[in-house]
Amino acid sequence: MQRYSAFAIAREALRHHTGWQRAWRSPEPKRRYDTIIIGAGGHGLATAYWLGKLYGIRDVAVIEKGWLGGGNTGRNTTIIRSNYLQDPSAAIYEKSRSLYETMSQDINYNVMFSPRGVLMLAQTEAEARGYRRTAHANALQGVETQFVSSWRVKQLCPIISLEGPRYPVLGALWQPRAGTARHDAVAWGYARACSDMGMDIIQKCEVTGIRSEGGQVTGVSTTRGEIECDRLGIVVAGHSGALADMAGFRLPIESVALQALVSEPIKPAMDVVVMANTVHGYMSQSDKGEMVIGGGADGYNNYTQRGSFHHIEETVRALVETFPMISRLKMLRQWGGIVDMTGDRSPIISKTPLGNCFINCGWGTGGFKAVPGSGWAMAELMAKGQSPLAEAFTLDRFREGRFIDESVAAGVAH
Amino acid sequence: MLILHCPCCGIDADETELTPGGTAHLKREGPGSSDEAFERYLFLRENPRGVHFERWRHAHGCGKWFHAARCTMTLEVFGTYSAQTHAPPREILDRIAERRPQERREVA
């Protein structure tokens, strides 16, 4: 693999950029692989990457029905944080956040991780109490967060209005090491690293069936032919239900649309991420100057990657109250992604009723922040049969009543 | 915007008047049911890519619950019907069969 460096840029500049190679190969699928990962989004590619990197499993194909990172990986608002209340969530999200810190060096690809800090506003007394509790829980979990006063919020984000007509800002949960990263670069960087380890990334190849024999997975049928495998990982977010159906089991998942939008670019106005969960909106400014905005998910099942317009209106209305200066901004683009919501709003990283078939799904509205950690845990689970980080996120917790009660702790912007 | 006809008050209500209520025709489990049955009732959903039978409440209107048959891939609505039923009525199923001859139909 051609290494990227300042020297490489200088060298290519001198020869009119004619020496750059393709970042990853696009091979024809082989007849057989040791391991197949369905879904070349962030989580799927991260799983493949850690399988190769940590466990030496490199006879791997990552199969994608569309294009690489074209689903929710390319549609999220790029927020990375780990200020969760429950221990299992804090553990996996903090692992993930810490892996983001060194990701650019690990995979030799600039993912533009920017630990600019995340403020989660407390706008009701109940929310203020909840975030104080989260800050205490985080202190015990080794996650650096702090409950800060409204005065500090104004210092960190001067464009905020503390005296909102509906919901004044009473304080915030501040995680200084949280931030954002370039979402496409995460997918591209992992794809390049996986390809370099000899893995095949096969795009435009839709899985149409999962084959098994005696309760063990034996391969997949795809639009580009039959492919055999010993181990299968299903990492397809919104379409997990359809894949589970092919594998012969049902998931505690419903797929709904979640939308985001960006404004026209403006000069630098805020250098932190602000989330306002009571009024359903969150915002950060990209390096291009666009305000990146997200809100709540729709309430009904949907696979169209289009959401309801009135949800955008709700989100923008809430943010205009919180940031009055954005009221004249024009919005440039709006889009939707299909997110997989589980019964307790926490993810599933688990074995399945089908032997040697594993599933990683249910990240709902907040999967991007978990990409490297989720891949880490999934790879360990697939290689060793168990993973401490994934232990609490099994599929059978719904039958046994061991929920991870995080929707209360994180509110809407999960 | 999604527009559904409320069979209770007869109004074509748009989405902002309505509250979604999830999958319809679930069999409710009670005391004595197994863990598997409760899991199925509480969490496991068909989550279809295609026709979905679902509950809606005309929250900012007459306040009543009703059912709708809607495609999750196209948002096409096949009709709405009373919530006082255990299965979709024949006319709704016929309409689906007429417009979607290939659709796999399983009504639990």
Coordinates of C-alpha atoms in Angstrom, one line a residue, chain A residues 65 206 238-239 241-242 245-246 250-255 299-304 306 308 310 343-344 395 398-399 403, chain B residues 1-2 15-16 20 22-23 35-36 39-40 43-50 52 54 56 70-75 104:
Chain A
K65 CA -25.3 -4.0 -1.9
E206 CA -26.7 -7.7 -2.8
G238 CA -31.6 -0.6 8.9
H239 CA -32.0 -3.7 6.8
G241 CA -34.6 -7.4 9.8
A242 CA -34.5 -8.6 6.2
D245 CA -35.4 -13.2 8.0
M246 CA -33.1 -14.9 5.4
R250 CA -36.6 -12.5 14.0
L251 CA -35.0 -9.4 15.6
P252 CA -36.4 -7.0 18.2
I253 CA -35.9 -4.2 15.7
E254 CA -38.0 -1.7 13.8
S255 CA -36.6 0.4 11.0
G299 CA -42.3 7.3 14.6
Y300 CA -43.4 4.9 11.9
N301 CA -41.7 2.0 10.0
N302 CA -40.0 3.3 6.9
Y303 CA -37.4 2.1 4.4
T304 CA -37.5 4.9 2.0
R306 CA -37.0 9.9 3.3
S308 CA -41.3 13.5 7.4
H310 CA -42.6 18.3 9.9
G343 CA -36.7 -2.5 22.1
D344 CA -34.3 -0.9 24.7
L395 CA -29.8 -11.0 21.5
F398 CA -34.9 -9.3 25.4
R399 CA -36.2 -12.7 26.4
F403 CA -32.4 -4.4 29.2
Chain B
M1 CA -46.7 14.2 3.7
L2 CA -48.5 11.1 4.8
E15 CA -49.4 13.2 9.6
T16 CA -49.0 16.1 12.0
P20 CA -48.0 6.3 15.1
G22 CA -46.6 0.5 15.9
T23 CA -47.5 -2.9 14.4
D35 CA -40.7 -15.9 28.2
E36 CA -40.6 -16.6 24.5
E39 CA -40.5 -11.6 23.9
R40 CA -42.5 -12.1 20.7
F43 CA -40.2 -6.9 21.0
L44 CA -40.0 -9.2 18.0
R45 CA -41.6 -7.4 15.0
E46 CA -42.0 -8.4 11.4
N47 CA -40.6 -5.0 10.4
P48 CA -41.4 -5.8 6.8
R49 CA -40.0 -4.2 3.7
G50 CA -43.4 -4.0 2.0
H52 CA -47.2 -3.1 7.1
E54 CA -50.1 -0.6 11.8
W56 CA -52.4 5.0 14.3
R70 CA -49.1 1.0 4.3
C71 CA -46.1 0.0 2.2
T72 CA -42.8 0.8 4.0
M73 CA -40.8 0.9 0.7
T74 CA -43.0 3.4 -1.1
L75 CA -45.3 4.9 1.6
R104 CA -45.7 -12.4 -0.1

